[in-house]
Each structure stands twice: as structure tokens, then as C-alpha cells.
Amino acid sequence: MPGPDGTPPAPVAGLTAVPVTGIETAIAERWRALAHTMARPRAHARVMTMLVRVEDDAATFAVFDTVKQLAGKHPIRVISVGYNARLANGVRAWVNAGCAGDDPRAVCSEEIVLQGGQTAGDCLLSAVRGLLVPDLPVLLWWRGPDVGASPLWSGLAGLSDRIIVDSSDFGAQALQVLHRVVGEVGAGGRRAVRDLNWQRTAPWRAALATCFDDRAVLAMLDALDRAVITFSAEDASAPPSVRAQLVAGWLCRCVNGLQRHCSVVPGPHWSRDVGVGRVVSIALTSSRSKASLLLVRKVGPTRIDAQACEGTGGHIVRRWSFPAATLTEAELLDGCLSSLGSDPVFEAALQAALVLS
Amino acid sequence: MAATTLVNPFREGISLEGATHPVQLVIFGASGDLTRRKLLPAIYNLVQASLAPPAFSVLGFARQKMTDDDFRNLLSQAVAESGEVRVRDAQALERLRERTHYLPGDFQDAGAFATLKTMLDAFDKQYGTGGNRIFYTATPASLYGGIAAQLHHAGLITPPGGDGGFVRMIVEKPFGRDLASAKALNAELLRYMSEEQIYRIDHYLGKETVQNILVLRFANGIFEPVWNRRYVDSVQITVAESIGIEGRGNFYEETGVVRDVIQNHALQLMSLVAMEPPLSFDARDFRAEKIRVLEAIRPIAPDDVPRVAVRGQYGPGSVAGERVCGYREEPNVNPVSLTPTYAALALGIDNWRWAGVPFYIRSGKRLPKRITEIALQFKEAPHLPFRKSQIETPGGNVLALQIQPDEGISLKFDAKVPGPTMRIRAVEMDFTYGETFGSKDASPYERLILDCMKGDQTLFDRADGVEAAWAIVDPILAVWEADTKVAFPNYAAGTWGPPEADELLARDGRSWRRL
Ligand SMILES: NC(=O)c1ccc[n+]([C@@H]2O[C@H](COP(=O)([O-])OP(=O)(O)OC[C@H]3O[C@@H](n4cnc5c(N)ncnc54)[C@H](OP(=O)(O)O)[C@@H]3O)[C@@H](O)[C@H]2O)c1
């Protein structure tokens, strides 16, 4: 229900509408009220401000669900920012603050929602600027494909130390868009870009690294000069998935000489069990011997099974099974929150993927 | 031709949180209390979090007759009962159960070790563990040396750096019962393996907050400049337990508080607070500094013991609202026992940083609450311009690092009470890890077993470190054990120890912190 002054209804339950100028006061009051219900008074720890660009109203629920999970693990101030077509002008704000978990491990976070009409970009930015937690890192989670194009982009990116995007939203030119964003944002070295789509390849990369931790398998590496990365696709003519391309780029960057024989191929029969675009297998083979390393996604339970074969007879010398449960958006973001600075391996993999494509 | 070291090119940028090398973990004393309460839940956590390597197996070894399935059931039960398990994951438990085995046998029986070798060789093939082994001694301490000898005779200890895979041995505390026995045990172990294969565990060092002492000191610019004799008046280390001996009378009669807590946990804490900054947090640099400060602790001459050390034993009393018996009334305790359940020491460090700053250490059973903390008492401000003001609790600032139960840091300082007059009151600013980082810490055993899998000895004791710690307490133990004219019990359960402990500080014009 709209509020008495025509304020739109709270985007999700539990938020209280407040004027923008009253946000800090409202949060402070909320803490004071909560203090009476807590076993003992506490000093609030905060580790960062997280800005979330919400692409549209429909996304609000999904965003809040993810943010709730994060806020339960990290004491953060989350400010979500988006346009609302129903608002003519100006900025509306809602706040909430609360703790998750039991004392003394309760994690206390603050949520602020800012919405503005289509022309309120500057007002939204000015509101955000006044709400950043002093001195602590600012992280921007940019949702949606219009990275670079939205008037909010440069303003929010300019306030942030780390920017998280999801290249699986970027469509046909995903690698190029990603490359542009990394170039723009990373220039000057103060800010870093993280890609949730790259983060999703972490189980594959960890599995492959572990296979090569075995000295016998590492000794075969010189012979392995061909790579095929298969991704789940709707049909055999599907364009390469950006996730598989990033894995291909990473492989080529790790192994000299692989570029010429590294391919990303669709695996249509996989799409029954596995979401389209996901990596389903990595095969490293040799043109000179029977040496190979094959990693394949399996379901029930979700895992990556791997086997290495020696070069002479092609006999299996090692087998592994790596648990690889699908990571939720909150877990992916959590990974981005926990790692600091830029990710040179990702940036090099992206460069190599562009060359391959 | 120079040998080339192969480097795994896929590792760069990939978290090395987990162990990567395949390994078999053999637990000696697999039917015991430590295995059930601590080790099996820790191993499960490592598997559940994918921190254990994919090629991994566990073999339990003890006298009790059990089949593989019995031991697997013990594992499931241990996981079900443990409060340290973070995520209950049936699939992970099943993965571990499938790779868990048991061998019944006596540690004195060479035949059992031959069987052990046959089994381990077979599991290497089955699980691809490549001959890498970790042996964990969760047995009575008197058996550690014998186990190493049996392993050696069975051909189960290969030198490091060879082709046969790595062999490491985690040795539980207590490491000896005095300096002489610790030296003898070191010599015995070193007869069969090298120092880099021996992991002497003190689970206190695996606690997140203990490690955080180093981060607080050496990652922040503001603390280190005042962390010395110019600003610090004294340091108090308290390791207090509210529980008694929990039915372990036989064990405690042999041990007492000095061997159980002071020689290891309390001195570990002291060395972390007092050490010089290490060049790096790797095993060589870190342990070298830790040992250096232990060696700088002023030796206690036998004549000085009454002046710098106080012992106590609890009598009946009440703790947390419940009546409890005295130590001498506990099961399996000598009714005229002279075993101390409380000790307080005043130690000094002879170096430039700490000369003249007393380090007061106290530890005891059946104290009013369970708390482990280190408190740095800072000197008072040189001049107080508020002479006419009301000062509620005069005294300098205190920086307290709380290790358990609620890990955190607090700073006590004076603030003006709001109002028209100048009234000053001490306030405490509190920082709690749980509220900031939320997630449940890894248990110390989990962290330390993982470190051993990775071959990282940083948080384990070196031979000379253990000996340096024994050298500090040895004279105290010798004097106390020779002097049987002590009036025990001398403190009631539920109080902060004997009055002599208060006098120890009162003599210096100080008092224990009220916790
Ligand atoms: N429990 C703790 O919380 C804790 C904490 C820190 C350090 N520790 C140290 O860890 C060690 C183990 O403690 P614990 O409490 O687990 O002791 P425990 O319950 O008495 O267990 C001892 C284990 O050793 C086995 N054992 C003893 N003699 C043996 C022999 N001759 N041959 C084969 N197996 C033998 C026992 O097997 P059978 O019963 O089958 O004979 C049992 O599995 C001790 O040194 C203790 O000081 C314990």
C-alpha cells in the first residue's frame, strides 16, 4: 500500500520508509530500540559498504534474498539503488537494521533502499555519497547487462573500490564488454573488477590444479597439447558460452602452446541435466602419446570426476572425485567479498579468451 | 644437469586453503577420548569443507577389538555428538566413512606394525595416496617414543625428500613431564625421524584468536609503538576454568596445573604477546622469535620460588550456583593429594623491550568462570589535570585480548560522564570477533591437522621450544614436589584462588583484574 505522502509501498517487507535526510537517524534509532532486546550492549562492527544496483522492480526480491544471506555473515551496510518507473522525481528511502544469529556471534547489518524516478540519477548518487561508511571499502554489485550504458554506472563505479559484474548477463559480446569494463574500471590500479561468471568456474580450476599437484600427473603436462572444453547447450550450433571461453583462456594462459589446439564446443545432450552455458567437461589430450586428463561433471551428488591416463598404453593412473555443488549467488558474492584486490589470473584468462575467440 | 623443479601452473591464484597432497592419516589411540571428541569431528570438517585432499584415508589403531564398520560407526557418532561440526552433510560423512579403516593391535607388538605397513601399502594403491603418511599419537604420552621406534622398525619412516612420499608425526601434549623427560623424548623421536617430520601440537596455537594476537600486534601500526616497558606497566595472563577435573582423576594426579596448562598454553600466550616481530610468518622465522623470548624469561632459582610462585588446590565450594566437592574428594584422587589445581607466577623477561615489566600468569580449576585472556595494563597518564574532579575508578588503560569463551578485544579508557560537572568514569570499548566475522571458526585441531597435511610447521613446537618452556617451570615443580608441607586445600571452589595469589601482586602494589 502506498504511504500517506504517496510514497510507494516498501519494496520488501520489514523496511521502514524514511526521508533521505533522516536515514542515519532512523538507523541509529533502530539500533537503540534493538539494544533493549539484546542480552548485552554492543559496539557495532562494520567491514564495508556494499552498493547494489537493482536493475528493475522484479529483481528486488531476488536481490534481497541474496543480501539477507550476506548480511547474516558480514556486518555490512548494504545500499541498494535503482530506478522506479512509478516515481516521478526525487528519491525515496527505506531502512532496516538487524542482527542474525545468537550472541556473541550475532552479525549486525544495515540495509538501505534508495529508489528514484528515471531522471533522478544525480539525486540517487548524492544520497549514496552521504551514506558510505567512512574509510571502509566500498563494493559495487552491478546487476544487469547495461554496464557502462546506464547513467548510474559511472557514478556508482566511481565511488567503489571493487566492482562485481556477471558476464553471463552480457549477451553475445560478453568477452568484449567484460574486457572494456576491466580496462575502464581497473585503469589507475585503485579499483578491481570481479566477475561472478568467472567465480563459477572456481570448482573446475581447483579440481584441475589438484590433479596437477600430483607429481606423476604434472610430469605428463608437457605431452598434453590439446584441450577441449565442452559446455551445456541447447543445440549443436550454439555460440560458445562465455564461462567455457574463460576456462579456455585460463588453460591457454597456464600451458604454453595450447592456444593452437584449444576449442570450446557445445554439448547439446547435457542440457537435459545441466543449465545451458555451464562447463560440463574438460579434456586434455596429447598429439604424441596416449596421455590424457579428463574431467567430467556428474550429478547425484553434483561433482567433478577426473581421471589421468599414462602415455604409453593409455591406462588409468589416477582417479579423483571432487565435490562441486552449484554455488548460489550469495556464495559467489561471498567469494568476491572475501578476496581482496584485483585478480590477475582472471584478467589474464580474459585476455587469452579474447585472443582465442 | 641441474634438476628442474616442476611447478604446477594451474595453482596460481587458486586458494591453497585446502591440503593438496594425497595422504593417509593414521591415528594411534583411535578408541580414546581425544579421537572421539576432537580428532574425528575435525577430520570430518576438513572433508566436508573439501579441505582434505581428494586422495585421503583414515586408519584408526588401538587395542580395542573393532571392525572397520564399528570404527565407522564411532566416527558417525562422534560427528553427531560434536558441537564443533559446522555443517551436517550426510554425503560428506559417507565419503569419509568409505575411506576409514581400523586395525586392532597393541603398540608394543611388532607384528601389529607389520600388518599396519601391509595395510597402508594396500591403501596407497586403493586411494592413490602415494606413500604419504601422517601418524597421530592420541595415546598415553609414555607410548610416544615406543610408537616411533615401532614405526621405524617396520620400515614406516622414510627420510624427508626421498621418493617414498612424506612421513610426518603429530605428537600430542604432554611432551614430557619435566625438562629431563622432554629432552629424552626429543632425543628418542629424533633418533628415528628428523625435526621437520615432527609436529608437536599445542592446540592453543590453532585457535584463531591466539593467532590474531600476532595480527593485532604486527599488522597495526598503533599498538607496537606502545608495546614495551615505556608504556606497559604489567601484563596479566589468565587461563581460568570453572570445571573441575571431569572424572580424569588418574590423569590429573599425575599432571597438575603447571604441566597441564602453564608449561604449554600459558607460556605460548606469553611468548606471542612478548615476542619480537618475526621477519615472516613462516615456520623458521616465527618459531625462532617465539623461542628467543622464552629463553629471555628470567630463570627462577629454587630460593626464589616462594617469592614468585603460588600454588593452590580447591576445596569444596560452589560454582555457578551449584555445590561442588573439593579436589581431594574427586574420584581417583588421593585424599591427601598435594597436586596443585591452581598456580600463579610472576615472571620477568630480560630484554630491552620488557625489562622491569612483570608478567603475571594464573591458571586454575574450579575458578568462578571460564575465561582465557591476556591483559596489558598501561601506565597511568603522567599528570592528571582533573585533580578536583570525581574519578570513579582511577587506573591506566587496559587492552584485554580475550581468547575464550567470547573471542575479542577490549580497551578500557576514561571518559567524561555527561553533565555540568567534570566526572570521569572508566568505559570499555568492546570488539567481538563473532559479531564482526560471524562465521564459526575452524576448531584448533582442524586447523592444525590441515597445516600438517600441508607441511606447515609454523604453529607447532620445535624441540628447543618445548625444552625452553620446561626449563622455566622445572625449578618450580622441583621445589613444590620436594616441599610437602603445604596446607591444601587453600581455596574454595568458585573463588579466584588462594589469598597468597593476591599477595603476590599486592607486594608489587598491583592487583589481579576482576574478571
Ligand atoms: N582427551 C583430551 O581432551 C586431550 C586433550 C589434549 C591432549 N590429550 C592427550 O592425548 C593423548 C590421548 O588422550 P585421551 O584422553 O584420548 O586418552 P584415552 O582416552 O585414555 O585414550 C588412549 C588411547 O590409546 C590406546 N592405547 C593405550 N595403550 C595402548 C597400547 N599399548 N596399544 C594400543 N593402544 C593403546 C587406547 O586404546 P584401547 O582403549 O583400545 O586400549 C586408547 O585408544 C594423551 O596423551 C593426552 O594427554 C588429550
mmCIF file of C-alpha atoms in Angstrom, chain A residues 40 42-43 45 47 72-75 103-108 202 205-206 208-210 212-215 218-219 221 250-251 253-255 284 301-302 318 320-323 344-345, chain B residues 6-14 16 19-22 47 50 53-55 91 95 127-128 130 161-163 405-407 429-441:
data_model
loop_
_atom_site.group_PDB
_atom_site.id
_atom_site.type_symbol
_atom_site.label_atom_id
_atom_site.label_comp_id
_atom_site.label_asym_id
_atom_site.label_seq_id
_atom_site.Cartn_x
_atom_site.Cartn_y
_atom_site.Cartn_z
ATOM 1 C CA ARG A 40 24.240 -7.016 26.377
ATOM 2 C CA ARG A 42 27.369 -3.975 21.792
ATOM 3 C CA ALA A 43 29.629 -1.846 19.670
ATOM 4 C CA ALA A 45 31.406 -3.534 13.774
ATOM 5 C CA VAL A 47 33.520 -4.102 7.453
ATOM 6 C CA GLY A 72 23.916 -12.612 8.050
ATOM 7 C CA LYS A 73 27.597 -13.390 7.534
ATOM 8 C CA HIS A 74 29.287 -9.995 7.282
ATOM 9 C CA PRO A 75 28.479 -6.863 9.232
ATOM 10 C CA ASP A 103 25.086 -13.714 20.854
ATOM 11 C CA PRO A 104 28.053 -13.418 20.767
ATOM 12 C CA ARG A 105 28.148 -14.390 17.124
ATOM 13 C CA ALA A 106 25.229 -12.270 16.046
ATOM 14 C CA VAL A 107 26.168 -10.340 12.923
ATOM 15 C CA CYS A 108 24.517 -6.954 12.638
ATOM 16 C CA ALA A 202 36.337 -21.991 -9.476
ATOM 17 C CA ARG A 205 40.027 -24.662 -11.742
ATOM 18 C CA ALA A 206 40.537 -26.038 -8.264
ATOM 19 C CA LEU A 208 42.426 -29.208 -12.338
ATOM 20 C CA ALA A 209 45.026 -27.647 -10.051
ATOM 21 C CA THR A 210 44.648 -30.517 -7.608
ATOM 22 C CA PHE A 212 48.382 -31.446 -11.300
ATOM 23 C CA ASP A 213 49.520 -31.295 -7.686
ATOM 24 C CA ASP A 214 50.212 -34.974 -8.212
ATOM 25 C CA ARG A 215 53.790 -35.135 -9.379
ATOM 26 C CA LEU A 218 52.407 -32.914 -13.546
ATOM 27 C CA ALA A 219 55.154 -34.819 -15.337
ATOM 28 C CA LEU A 221 51.879 -31.861 -18.681
ATOM 29 C CA TRP A 250 42.794 -19.746 -18.387
ATOM 30 C CA LEU A 251 44.074 -23.101 -19.687
ATOM 31 C CA ARG A 253 47.452 -18.951 -20.197
ATOM 32 C CA CYS A 254 48.667 -21.720 -17.899
ATOM 33 C CA VAL A 255 50.032 -24.019 -20.615
ATOM 34 C CA LEU A 284 43.396 -32.501 -22.141
ATOM 35 C CA PRO A 301 25.694 -35.854 -5.971
ATOM 36 C CA THR A 302 26.997 -32.994 -8.098
ATOM 37 C CA ARG A 318 44.853 -41.726 -11.134
ATOM 38 C CA TRP A 320 39.663 -38.267 -8.365
ATOM 39 C CA SER A 321 36.213 -37.170 -7.408
ATOM 40 C CA PHE A 322 35.707 -33.566 -6.362
ATOM 41 C CA PRO A 323 32.501 -32.399 -4.718
ATOM 42 C CA PRO A 344 45.414 -11.022 -12.192
ATOM 43 C CA VAL A 345 44.672 -14.628 -13.086
ATOM 44 C CA LEU B 6 58.238 -28.865 -11.820
ATOM 45 C CA VAL B 7 55.764 -26.179 -10.874
ATOM 46 C CA ASN B 8 52.037 -26.700 -11.171
ATOM 47 C CA PRO B 9 50.970 -23.811 -13.457
ATOM 48 C CA PHE B 10 47.294 -24.191 -12.515
ATOM 49 C CA ARG B 11 47.866 -23.385 -8.863
ATOM 50 C CA GLU B 12 48.441 -19.675 -9.259
ATOM 51 C CA GLY B 13 45.644 -17.652 -7.745
ATOM 52 C CA ILE B 14 43.811 -20.735 -6.542
ATOM 53 C CA LEU B 16 45.567 -23.050 -1.025
ATOM 54 C CA ALA B 19 45.621 -29.556 1.557
ATOM 55 C CA THR B 20 46.651 -30.696 -1.844
ATOM 56 C CA HIS B 21 48.875 -33.667 -1.375
ATOM 57 C CA PRO B 22 47.259 -37.065 -1.056
ATOM 58 C CA VAL B 47 36.463 -33.483 4.396
ATOM 59 C CA SER B 50 36.837 -30.079 0.825
ATOM 60 C CA PRO B 53 42.800 -33.763 -0.290
ATOM 61 C CA PRO B 54 40.573 -35.868 -2.556
ATOM 62 C CA ALA B 55 43.012 -38.774 -2.166
ATOM 63 C CA GLN B 91 27.234 -37.232 1.714
ATOM 64 C CA ARG B 95 32.670 -40.131 1.663
ATOM 65 C CA TYR B 127 43.246 -44.432 -2.723
ATOM 66 C CA GLY B 128 46.213 -43.082 -4.677
ATOM 67 C CA GLY B 130 51.312 -42.071 -2.913
ATOM 68 C CA GLY B 161 62.818 -35.537 0.423
ATOM 69 C CA GLY B 162 63.023 -39.125 -0.810
ATOM 70 C CA ASP B 163 60.813 -40.738 -3.410
ATOM 71 C CA PRO B 405 34.891 -18.004 25.516
ATOM 72 C CA ASP B 406 33.913 -14.858 23.544
ATOM 73 C CA GLU B 407 36.935 -14.042 21.446
ATOM 74 C CA MET B 429 35.128 -0.456 24.193
ATOM 75 C CA ASP B 430 34.466 -3.963 23.078
ATOM 76 C CA PHE B 431 35.151 -5.725 19.836
ATOM 77 C CA THR B 432 33.934 -9.283 19.390
ATOM 78 C CA TYR B 433 35.088 -11.482 16.558
ATOM 79 C CA GLY B 434 31.799 -13.340 16.337
ATOM 80 C CA GLU B 435 29.909 -10.142 15.651
ATOM 81 C CA THR B 436 32.337 -8.977 13.042
ATOM 82 C CA PHE B 437 33.171 -12.110 11.180
ATOM 83 C CA GLY B 438 30.148 -14.174 12.119
ATOM 84 C CA SER B 439 31.263 -17.474 10.719
ATOM 85 C CA LYS B 440 32.110 -20.230 13.125
ATOM 86 C CA ASP B 441 35.844 -20.701 13.495
#
